[in-house]
């Protein structure tokens, strides 16, 4: 690989990290201000994964790359696991944290 490819990959990873951190801090802030309801870690991750699925589906529809839909269905599995984990935590009375 040449230097430009390495720089492109580094740029993609930095952008991904920046947007993930921005989303991680902005989602609870918006929730507290707009809905007067604090979110815990699992709920924040659910929202981030749901936004990722929506972006994947919109890209697949716009660009006709139907193979992207396979990726978005693969992302659905961790989302369902997070939803189940959150329900189990609420049912067992585990404190938020």
mmCIF file of N, CA, C and O in Angstrom:
data_model
loop_
_atom_site.group_PDB
_atom_site.id
_atom_site.type_symbol
_atom_site.label_atom_id
_atom_site.label_comp_id
_atom_site.label_asym_id
_atom_site.label_seq_id
_atom_site.Cartn_x
_atom_site.Cartn_y
_atom_site.Cartn_z
ATOM 1 N N UNK A 1 0.840 -1.183 0.000
ATOM 2 C CA UNK A 1 0.000 0.000 0.000
ATOM 3 C C UNK A 1 0.883 1.243 0.000
ATOM 4 O O UNK A 1 1.903 1.288 0.650
ATOM 5 N N UNK A 2 0.423 2.207 -0.729
ATOM 6 C CA UNK A 2 1.183 3.439 -0.757
ATOM 7 C C UNK A 2 0.708 4.388 0.350
ATOM 8 O O UNK A 2 -0.237 4.094 1.078
ATOM 9 N N UNK A 3 1.359 5.506 0.441
ATOM 10 C CA UNK A 3 1.110 6.436 1.540
ATOM 11 C C UNK A 3 -0.288 7.048 1.463
ATOM 12 O O UNK A 3 -0.921 7.281 2.495
ATOM 13 N N UNK A 4 -0.785 7.303 0.267
ATOM 14 C CA UNK A 4 -2.111 7.919 0.124
ATOM 15 C C UNK A 4 -3.215 6.981 0.618
ATOM 16 O O UNK A 4 -4.190 7.427 1.221
ATOM 17 N N UNK A 5 -3.058 5.689 0.386
ATOM 18 C CA UNK A 5 -4.049 4.727 0.865
ATOM 19 C C UNK A 5 -4.068 4.675 2.385
ATOM 20 O O UNK A 5 -5.144 4.644 3.001
ATOM 21 N N UNK A 6 -2.902 4.691 2.970
ATOM 22 C CA UNK A 6 -2.807 4.674 4.426
ATOM 23 C C UNK A 6 -3.422 5.948 5.012
ATOM 24 O O UNK A 6 -4.152 5.898 6.005
ATOM 25 N N UNK A 7 -3.171 7.088 4.387
ATOM 26 C CA UNK A 7 -3.763 8.342 4.852
ATOM 27 C C UNK A 7 -5.282 8.332 4.706
ATOM 28 O O UNK A 7 -6.002 8.843 5.567
ATOM 29 N N UNK A 8 -5.785 7.730 3.619
ATOM 30 C CA UNK A 8 -7.232 7.652 3.421
ATOM 31 C C UNK A 8 -7.871 6.786 4.509
ATOM 32 O O UNK A 8 -8.910 7.160 5.080
ATOM 33 N N UNK A 9 -7.273 5.629 4.804
ATOM 34 C CA UNK A 9 -7.798 4.769 5.864
ATOM 35 C C UNK A 9 -7.737 5.468 7.220
ATOM 36 O O UNK A 9 -8.680 5.388 8.021
ATOM 37 N N UNK A 10 -6.640 6.158 7.484
ATOM 38 C CA UNK A 10 -6.516 6.880 8.761
ATOM 39 C C UNK A 10 -7.576 7.973 8.854
ATOM 40 O O UNK A 10 -8.185 8.165 9.910
ATOM 41 N N UNK A 11 -7.814 8.676 7.755
ATOM 42 C CA UNK A 11 -8.845 9.710 7.749
ATOM 43 C C UNK A 11 -10.228 9.145 7.998
ATOM 44 O O UNK A 11 -11.029 9.738 8.737
ATOM 45 N N UNK A 12 -10.519 7.998 7.410
ATOM 46 C CA UNK A 12 -11.823 7.360 7.619
ATOM 47 C C UNK A 12 -11.988 6.957 9.076
ATOM 48 O O UNK A 12 -13.041 7.185 9.678
ATOM 49 N N UNK A 13 -10.968 6.370 9.675
ATOM 50 C CA UNK A 13 -11.055 5.954 11.073
ATOM 51 C C UNK A 13 -11.166 7.149 12.015
ATOM 52 O O UNK A 13 -11.896 7.097 13.007
ATOM 53 N N UNK A 14 -10.456 8.236 11.715
ATOM 54 C CA UNK A 14 -10.552 9.427 12.548
ATOM 55 C C UNK A 14 -11.946 10.035 12.452
ATOM 56 O O UNK A 14 -12.531 10.444 13.461
ATOM 57 N N UNK A 15 -12.509 10.095 11.228
ATOM 58 C CA UNK A 15 -13.873 10.619 11.079
ATOM 59 C C UNK A 15 -14.874 9.746 11.810
ATOM 60 O O UNK A 15 -15.786 10.253 12.473
ATOM 61 N N UNK A 16 -14.725 8.438 11.718
ATOM 62 C CA UNK A 16 -15.625 7.529 12.417
ATOM 63 C C UNK A 16 -15.544 7.746 13.925
ATOM 64 O O UNK A 16 -16.564 7.835 14.612
ATOM 65 N N UNK A 17 -14.346 7.858 14.443
ATOM 66 C CA UNK A 17 -14.171 8.084 15.872
ATOM 67 C C UNK A 17 -14.743 9.420 16.317
ATOM 68 O O UNK A 17 -15.388 9.514 17.363
ATOM 69 N N UNK A 18 -14.532 10.461 15.502
ATOM 70 C CA UNK A 18 -15.057 11.777 15.850
ATOM 71 C C UNK A 18 -16.573 11.775 15.890
ATOM 72 O O UNK A 18 -17.187 12.279 16.831
ATOM 73 N N UNK A 19 -17.202 11.206 14.864
ATOM 74 C CA UNK A 19 -18.666 11.200 14.821
ATOM 75 C C UNK A 19 -19.251 10.290 15.906
ATOM 76 O O UNK A 19 -20.316 10.587 16.447
ATOM 77 N N UNK A 20 -18.574 9.210 16.221
ATOM 78 C CA UNK A 20 -19.057 8.340 17.295
ATOM 79 C C UNK A 20 -18.992 9.064 18.637
ATOM 80 O O UNK A 20 -19.932 9.002 19.432
ATOM 81 N N UNK A 21 -17.897 9.755 18.891
ATOM 82 C CA UNK A 21 -17.792 10.510 20.149
ATOM 83 C C UNK A 21 -18.785 11.665 20.195
ATOM 84 O O UNK A 21 -19.399 11.920 21.229
ATOM 85 N N UNK A 22 -18.955 12.351 19.071
ATOM 86 C CA UNK A 22 -19.921 13.452 19.033
ATOM 87 C C UNK A 22 -21.326 12.920 19.294
ATOM 88 O O UNK A 22 -22.089 13.513 20.066
ATOM 89 N N UNK A 23 -21.673 11.813 18.668
ATOM 90 C CA UNK A 23 -22.987 11.222 18.898
ATOM 91 C C UNK A 23 -23.142 10.735 20.323
ATOM 92 O O UNK A 23 -24.205 10.886 20.924
ATOM 93 N N UNK A 24 -22.088 10.173 20.877
ATOM 94 C CA UNK A 24 -22.151 9.646 22.242
ATOM 95 C C UNK A 24 -22.413 10.756 23.257
ATOM 96 O O UNK A 24 -23.084 10.545 24.261
ATOM 97 N N UNK A 25 -21.875 11.944 23.002
ATOM 98 C CA UNK A 25 -22.087 13.036 23.937
ATOM 99 C C UNK A 25 -23.301 13.894 23.585
ATOM 100 O O UNK A 25 -23.914 14.491 24.468
ATOM 101 N N UNK A 26 -23.664 13.990 22.309
ATOM 102 C CA UNK A 26 -24.798 14.830 21.924
ATOM 103 C C UNK A 26 -26.146 14.167 22.187
ATOM 104 O O UNK A 26 -27.108 14.854 22.526
ATOM 105 N N UNK A 27 -26.235 12.859 22.018
ATOM 106 C CA UNK A 27 -27.517 12.168 22.212
ATOM 107 C C UNK A 27 -28.021 12.325 23.648
ATOM 108 O O UNK A 27 -29.179 12.700 23.848
ATOM 109 N N UNK A 28 -27.215 12.088 24.681
ATOM 110 C CA UNK A 28 -27.726 12.314 26.051
ATOM 111 C C UNK A 28 -28.034 13.785 26.330
ATOM 112 O O UNK A 28 -28.989 14.105 27.043
ATOM 113 N N UNK A 29 -27.230 14.692 25.775
ATOM 114 C CA UNK A 29 -27.471 16.109 25.983
ATOM 115 C C UNK A 29 -28.817 16.526 25.405
ATOM 116 O O UNK A 29 -29.601 17.226 26.062
ATOM 117 N N UNK A 30 -29.103 16.084 24.180
ATOM 118 C CA UNK A 30 -30.385 16.400 23.552
ATOM 119 C C UNK A 30 -31.526 15.752 24.324
ATOM 120 O O UNK A 30 -32.581 16.356 24.507
ATOM 121 N N UNK A 31 -31.317 14.535 24.788
ATOM 122 C CA UNK A 31 -32.360 13.850 25.555
ATOM 123 C C UNK A 31 -32.669 14.585 26.854
ATOM 124 O O UNK A 31 -33.833 14.723 27.224
ATOM 125 N N UNK A 32 -31.637 15.062 27.541
ATOM 126 C CA UNK A 32 -31.862 15.775 28.803
ATOM 127 C C UNK A 32 -32.573 17.101 28.572
ATOM 128 O O UNK A 32 -33.468 17.470 29.328
ATOM 129 N N UNK A 33 -32.162 17.828 27.534
ATOM 130 C CA UNK A 33 -32.728 19.157 27.304
ATOM 131 C C UNK A 33 -34.123 19.081 26.689
ATOM 132 O O UNK A 33 -35.016 19.815 27.088
ATOM 133 N N UNK A 34 -34.310 18.218 25.699
ATOM 134 C CA UNK A 34 -35.575 18.198 24.964
ATOM 135 C C UNK A 34 -36.646 17.372 25.671
ATOM 136 O O UNK A 34 -37.804 17.766 25.723
ATOM 137 N N UNK A 35 -36.271 16.215 26.202
ATOM 138 C CA UNK A 35 -37.269 15.299 26.748
ATOM 139 C C UNK A 35 -37.234 15.201 28.267
ATOM 140 O O UNK A 35 -38.014 14.470 28.862
ATOM 141 N N UNK A 36 -36.281 15.895 28.891
ATOM 142 C CA UNK A 36 -36.132 15.870 30.353
ATOM 143 C C UNK A 36 -35.984 14.448 30.884
ATOM 144 O O UNK A 36 -36.532 14.080 31.908
ATOM 145 N N UNK A 37 -35.256 13.627 30.145
ATOM 146 C CA UNK A 37 -35.083 12.223 30.529
ATOM 147 C C UNK A 37 -33.631 11.812 30.269
ATOM 148 O O UNK A 37 -33.174 11.847 29.136
ATOM 149 N N UNK A 38 -32.899 11.417 31.303
ATOM 150 C CA UNK A 38 -31.524 10.965 31.081
ATOM 151 C C UNK A 38 -31.494 9.549 30.486
ATOM 152 O O UNK A 38 -32.377 8.731 30.735
ATOM 153 N N UNK A 39 -30.488 9.288 29.681
ATOM 154 C CA UNK A 39 -30.317 7.969 29.065
ATOM 155 C C UNK A 39 -29.135 7.260 29.704
ATOM 156 O O UNK A 39 -28.163 7.889 30.113
ATOM 157 N N UNK A 40 -29.204 5.933 29.753
ATOM 158 C CA UNK A 40 -28.049 5.184 30.231
ATOM 159 C C UNK A 40 -27.244 4.696 29.025
ATOM 160 O O UNK A 40 -27.573 4.954 27.870
ATOM 161 N N UNK A 41 -26.163 3.999 29.315
ATOM 162 C CA UNK A 41 -25.211 3.586 28.278
ATOM 163 C C UNK A 41 -25.868 2.708 27.223
ATOM 164 O O UNK A 41 -25.624 2.874 26.028
ATOM 165 N N UNK A 42 -26.706 1.771 27.624
ATOM 166 C CA UNK A 42 -27.338 0.860 26.679
ATOM 167 C C UNK A 42 -28.288 1.599 25.737
ATOM 168 O O UNK A 42 -28.353 1.299 24.550
ATOM 169 N N UNK A 43 -29.025 2.550 26.257
ATOM 170 C CA UNK A 43 -29.952 3.300 25.416
ATOM 171 C C UNK A 43 -29.212 4.165 24.411
ATOM 172 O O UNK A 43 -29.642 4.306 23.266
ATOM 173 N N UNK A 44 -28.083 4.729 24.796
ATOM 174 C CA UNK A 44 -27.276 5.528 23.874
ATOM 175 C C UNK A 44 -26.755 4.639 22.751
ATOM 176 O O UNK A 44 -26.802 5.010 21.565
ATOM 177 N N UNK A 45 -26.257 3.455 23.095
ATOM 178 C CA UNK A 45 -25.771 2.534 22.068
ATOM 179 C C UNK A 45 -26.888 2.089 21.135
ATOM 180 O O UNK A 45 -26.668 1.941 19.932
ATOM 181 N N UNK A 46 -28.075 1.875 21.652
ATOM 182 C CA UNK A 46 -29.204 1.514 20.804
ATOM 183 C C UNK A 46 -29.497 2.599 19.778
ATOM 184 O O UNK A 46 -29.723 2.308 18.600
ATOM 185 N N UNK A 47 -29.479 3.838 20.202
ATOM 186 C CA UNK A 47 -29.754 4.942 19.292
ATOM 187 C C UNK A 47 -28.666 5.049 18.234
ATOM 188 O O UNK A 47 -28.954 5.233 17.042
ATOM 189 N N UNK A 48 -27.398 4.905 18.620
ATOM 190 C CA UNK A 48 -26.300 4.993 17.659
ATOM 191 C C UNK A 48 -26.389 3.861 16.638
ATOM 192 O O UNK A 48 -26.212 4.081 15.428
ATOM 193 N N UNK A 49 -26.687 2.644 17.083
ATOM 194 C CA UNK A 49 -26.798 1.519 16.155
ATOM 195 C C UNK A 49 -28.001 1.689 15.239
ATOM 196 O O UNK A 49 -27.936 1.393 14.042
ATOM 197 N N UNK A 50 -29.108 2.197 15.757
ATOM 198 C CA UNK A 50 -30.284 2.431 14.925
ATOM 199 C C UNK A 50 -29.996 3.487 13.857
ATOM 200 O O UNK A 50 -30.413 3.331 12.700
ATOM 201 N N UNK A 51 -29.264 4.531 14.201
ATOM 202 C CA UNK A 51 -28.877 5.538 13.211
ATOM 203 C C UNK A 51 -27.969 4.922 12.150
ATOM 204 O O UNK A 51 -28.102 5.222 10.952
ATOM 205 N N UNK A 52 -27.056 4.031 12.547
ATOM 206 C CA UNK A 52 -26.190 3.360 11.584
ATOM 207 C C UNK A 52 -26.999 2.495 10.625
ATOM 208 O O UNK A 52 -26.713 2.460 9.416
ATOM 209 N N UNK A 53 -28.013 1.808 11.119
ATOM 210 C CA UNK A 53 -28.858 0.981 10.255
ATOM 211 C C UNK A 53 -29.616 1.856 9.265
ATOM 212 O O UNK A 53 -29.700 1.536 8.073
ATOM 213 N N UNK A 54 -30.155 2.971 9.736
ATOM 214 C CA UNK A 54 -30.896 3.863 8.846
ATOM 215 C C UNK A 54 -29.987 4.412 7.752
ATOM 216 O O UNK A 54 -30.374 4.466 6.574
ATOM 217 N N UNK A 55 -28.765 4.801 8.101
ATOM 218 C CA UNK A 55 -27.821 5.307 7.105
ATOM 219 C C UNK A 55 -27.493 4.225 6.083
ATOM 220 O O UNK A 55 -27.439 4.481 4.867
ATOM 221 N N UNK A 56 -27.273 2.982 6.525
ATOM 222 C CA UNK A 56 -26.976 1.882 5.609
ATOM 223 C C UNK A 56 -28.126 1.642 4.634
ATOM 224 O O UNK A 56 -27.904 1.442 3.447
ATOM 225 N N UNK A 57 -29.348 1.644 5.128
ATOM 226 C CA UNK A 57 -30.504 1.387 4.268
ATOM 227 C C UNK A 57 -30.683 2.520 3.266
ATOM 228 O O UNK A 57 -30.951 2.276 2.078
ATOM 229 N N UNK A 58 -30.525 3.768 3.701
ATOM 230 C CA UNK A 58 -30.661 4.897 2.778
ATOM 231 C C UNK A 58 -29.583 4.843 1.704
ATOM 232 O O UNK A 58 -29.859 5.083 0.518
ATOM 233 N N UNK A 59 -28.351 4.510 2.075
ATOM 234 C CA UNK A 59 -27.285 4.381 1.078
ATOM 235 C C UNK A 59 -27.580 3.264 0.099
ATOM 236 O O UNK A 59 -27.323 3.397 -1.098
ATOM 237 N N UNK A 60 -28.107 2.154 0.579
ATOM 238 C CA UNK A 60 -28.433 1.037 -0.311
ATOM 239 C C UNK A 60 -29.524 1.428 -1.290
ATOM 240 O O UNK A 60 -29.471 1.047 -2.468
ATOM 241 N N UNK A 61 -30.495 2.181 -0.835
ATOM 242 C CA UNK A 61 -31.575 2.598 -1.728
ATOM 243 C C UNK A 61 -31.080 3.633 -2.733
ATOM 244 O O UNK A 61 -31.386 3.543 -3.930
ATOM 245 N N UNK A 62 -30.302 4.599 -2.278
ATOM 246 C CA UNK A 62 -29.846 5.663 -3.175
ATOM 247 C C UNK A 62 -28.859 5.167 -4.228
ATOM 248 O O UNK A 62 -28.949 5.548 -5.401
ATOM 249 N N UNK A 63 -27.920 4.342 -3.838
ATOM 250 C CA UNK A 63 -26.858 3.932 -4.740
ATOM 251 C C UNK A 63 -27.093 2.565 -5.367
ATOM 252 O O UNK A 63 -26.299 2.124 -6.190
ATOM 253 N N UNK A 64 -28.155 1.903 -5.006
ATOM 254 C CA UNK A 64 -28.465 0.608 -5.602
ATOM 255 C C UNK A 64 -27.523 -0.504 -5.185
ATOM 256 O O UNK A 64 -27.476 -1.541 -5.829
ATOM 257 N N UNK A 65 -26.753 -0.318 -4.147
ATOM 258 C CA UNK A 65 -25.849 -1.356 -3.658
ATOM 259 C C UNK A 65 -26.568 -2.230 -2.659
ATOM 260 O O UNK A 65 -26.488 -1.999 -1.457
ATOM 261 N N UNK A 66 -27.271 -3.218 -3.143
ATOM 262 C CA UNK A 66 -28.113 -4.027 -2.265
ATOM 263 C C UNK A 66 -27.300 -4.917 -1.341
ATOM 264 O O UNK A 66 -27.828 -5.469 -0.397
ATOM 265 N N UNK A 67 -26.012 -5.039 -1.604
ATOM 266 C CA UNK A 67 -25.171 -5.795 -0.679
ATOM 267 C C UNK A 67 -25.012 -5.069 0.653
ATOM 268 O O UNK A 67 -24.693 -5.665 1.664
ATOM 269 N N UNK A 68 -25.237 -3.756 0.647
ATOM 270 C CA UNK A 68 -25.185 -3.007 1.905
ATOM 271 C C UNK A 68 -26.318 -3.401 2.842
ATOM 272 O O UNK A 68 -26.202 -3.252 4.057
ATOM 273 N N UNK A 69 -27.415 -3.876 2.284
ATOM 274 C CA UNK A 69 -28.518 -4.298 3.140
ATOM 275 C C UNK A 69 -28.135 -5.513 3.973
ATOM 276 O O UNK A 69 -28.624 -5.686 5.083
ATOM 277 N N UNK A 70 -27.249 -6.356 3.436
ATOM 278 C CA UNK A 70 -26.775 -7.500 4.212
ATOM 279 C C UNK A 70 -25.995 -7.000 5.428
ATOM 280 O O UNK A 70 -26.137 -7.521 6.535
ATOM 281 N N UNK A 71 -25.228 -5.940 5.243
ATOM 282 C CA UNK A 71 -24.488 -5.350 6.352
ATOM 283 C C UNK A 71 -25.438 -4.793 7.402
ATOM 284 O O UNK A 71 -25.236 -4.987 8.608
ATOM 285 N N UNK A 72 -26.492 -4.126 6.949
ATOM 286 C CA UNK A 72 -27.412 -3.541 7.918
ATOM 287 C C UNK A 72 -28.197 -4.612 8.664
ATOM 288 O O UNK A 72 -28.526 -4.440 9.836
ATOM 289 N N UNK A 73 -28.489 -5.733 8.022
ATOM 290 C CA UNK A 73 -29.143 -6.813 8.757
ATOM 291 C C UNK A 73 -28.168 -7.452 9.743
ATOM 292 O O UNK A 73 -28.581 -7.940 10.788
ATOM 293 N N UNK A 74 -26.881 -7.448 9.418
ATOM 294 C CA UNK A 74 -25.890 -7.942 10.363
ATOM 295 C C UNK A 74 -25.755 -7.036 11.575
ATOM 296 O O UNK A 74 -25.420 -7.488 12.667
ATOM 297 N N UNK A 75 -26.047 -5.756 11.407
ATOM 298 C CA UNK A 75 -25.998 -4.810 12.521
ATOM 299 C C UNK A 75 -27.242 -4.957 13.392
ATOM 300 O O UNK A 75 -27.245 -4.588 14.562
ATOM 301 N N UNK A 76 -28.306 -5.516 12.847
ATOM 302 C CA UNK A 76 -29.522 -5.701 13.627
ATOM 303 C C UNK A 76 -29.333 -6.690 14.779
ATOM 304 O O UNK A 76 -29.976 -6.552 15.819
ATOM 305 N N UNK A 77 -28.475 -7.666 14.609
ATOM 306 C CA UNK A 77 -28.265 -8.661 15.662
ATOM 307 C C UNK A 77 -27.723 -8.051 16.954
ATOM 308 O O UNK A 77 -28.259 -8.319 18.031
ATOM 309 N N UNK A 78 -26.667 -7.204 16.906
ATOM 310 C CA UNK A 78 -26.235 -6.572 18.160
ATOM 311 C C UNK A 78 -27.298 -5.647 18.740
ATOM 312 O O UNK A 78 -27.405 -5.517 19.961
ATOM 313 N N UNK A 79 -28.101 -5.013 17.879
ATOM 314 C CA UNK A 79 -29.158 -4.140 18.386
ATOM 315 C C UNK A 79 -30.201 -4.942 19.154
ATOM 316 O O UNK A 79 -30.622 -4.546 20.239
ATOM 317 N N UNK A 80 -30.591 -6.080 18.617
ATOM 318 C CA UNK A 80 -31.557 -6.919 19.331
ATOM 319 C C UNK A 80 -30.965 -7.438 20.637
ATOM 320 O O UNK A 80 -31.655 -7.529 21.654
ATOM 321 N N UNK A 81 -29.675 -7.761 20.627
ATOM 322 C CA UNK A 81 -29.012 -8.213 21.846
ATOM 323 C C UNK A 81 -28.989 -7.104 22.897
ATOM 324 O O UNK A 81 -29.211 -7.363 24.083
ATOM 325 N N UNK A 82 -28.742 -5.868 22.470
ATOM 326 C CA UNK A 82 -28.745 -4.751 23.411
ATOM 327 C C UNK A 82 -30.139 -4.510 23.987
ATOM 328 O O UNK A 82 -30.285 -4.213 25.176
ATOM 329 N N UNK A 83 -31.160 -4.634 23.155
ATOM 330 C CA UNK A 83 -32.525 -4.442 23.636
ATOM 331 C C UNK A 83 -32.861 -5.498 24.687
ATOM 332 O O UNK A 83 -33.440 -5.199 25.737
ATOM 333 N N UNK A 84 -32.486 -6.749 24.419
ATOM 334 C CA UNK A 84 -32.748 -7.813 25.389
ATOM 335 C C UNK A 84 -31.965 -7.598 26.683
ATOM 336 O O UNK A 84 -32.484 -7.829 27.782
ATOM 337 N N UNK A 85 -30.718 -7.158 26.562
ATOM 338 C CA UNK A 85 -29.908 -6.910 27.755
ATOM 339 C C UNK A 85 -30.509 -5.785 28.593
ATOM 340 O O UNK A 85 -30.534 -5.860 29.826
ATOM 341 N N UNK A 86 -31.015 -4.746 27.939
ATOM 342 C CA UNK A 86 -31.618 -3.646 28.667
ATOM 343 C C UNK A 86 -32.888 -4.093 29.388
ATOM 344 O O UNK A 86 -33.134 -3.724 30.530
ATOM 345 N N UNK A 87 -33.691 -4.917 28.717
ATOM 346 C CA UNK A 87 -34.904 -5.423 29.363
ATOM 347 C C UNK A 87 -34.561 -6.295 30.567
ATOM 348 O O UNK A 87 -35.237 -6.227 31.602
ATOM 349 N N UNK A 88 -33.531 -7.118 30.439
ATOM 350 C CA UNK A 88 -33.133 -7.973 31.561
ATOM 351 C C UNK A 88 -32.624 -7.133 32.733
ATOM 352 O O UNK A 88 -32.904 -7.444 33.891
ATOM 353 N N UNK A 89 -31.877 -6.060 32.443
ATOM 354 C CA UNK A 89 -31.389 -5.191 33.510
ATOM 355 C C UNK A 89 -32.547 -4.524 34.227
ATOM 356 O O UNK A 89 -32.542 -4.403 35.454
ATOM 357 N N UNK A 90 -33.545 -4.072 33.475
ATOM 358 C CA UNK A 90 -34.698 -3.432 34.106
ATOM 359 C C UNK A 90 -35.506 -4.421 34.917
ATOM 360 O O UNK A 90 -36.004 -4.115 35.981
ATOM 361 N N UNK A 91 -35.652 -5.631 34.381
ATOM 362 C CA UNK A 91 -36.454 -6.654 35.077
ATOM 363 C C UNK A 91 -35.776 -7.087 36.374
ATOM 364 O O UNK A 91 -36.443 -7.319 37.385
ATOM 365 N N UNK A 92 -34.461 -7.203 36.356
ATOM 366 C CA UNK A 92 -33.735 -7.657 37.547
ATOM 367 C C UNK A 92 -33.464 -6.529 38.534
ATOM 368 O O UNK A 92 -32.912 -6.772 39.609
ATOM 369 N N UNK A 93 -33.793 -5.314 38.164
ATOM 370 C CA UNK A 93 -33.614 -4.188 39.081
ATOM 371 C C UNK A 93 -32.187 -3.767 39.239
ATOM 372 O O UNK A 93 -31.818 -3.242 40.289
ATOM 373 N N UNK A 94 -31.343 -3.948 38.217
ATOM 374 C CA UNK A 94 -29.960 -3.535 38.292
ATOM 375 C C UNK A 94 -29.922 -2.011 38.158
ATOM 376 O O UNK A 94 -30.564 -1.449 37.277
ATOM 377 N N UNK A 95 -29.212 -1.323 39.039
ATOM 378 C CA UNK A 95 -29.199 0.141 38.958
ATOM 379 C C UNK A 95 -28.515 0.628 37.692
ATOM 380 O O UNK A 95 -27.646 -0.054 37.127
ATOM 381 N N UNK A 96 -28.931 1.806 37.226
ATOM 382 C CA UNK A 96 -28.334 2.382 36.028
ATOM 383 C C UNK A 96 -26.907 2.779 36.322
ATOM 384 O O UNK A 96 -26.562 3.205 37.409
ATOM 385 N N UNK A 97 -26.080 2.678 35.265
ATOM 386 C CA UNK A 97 -24.704 3.048 35.503
ATOM 387 C C UNK A 97 -23.855 2.976 34.368
ATOM 388 O O UNK A 97 -23.672 3.033 33.337
#
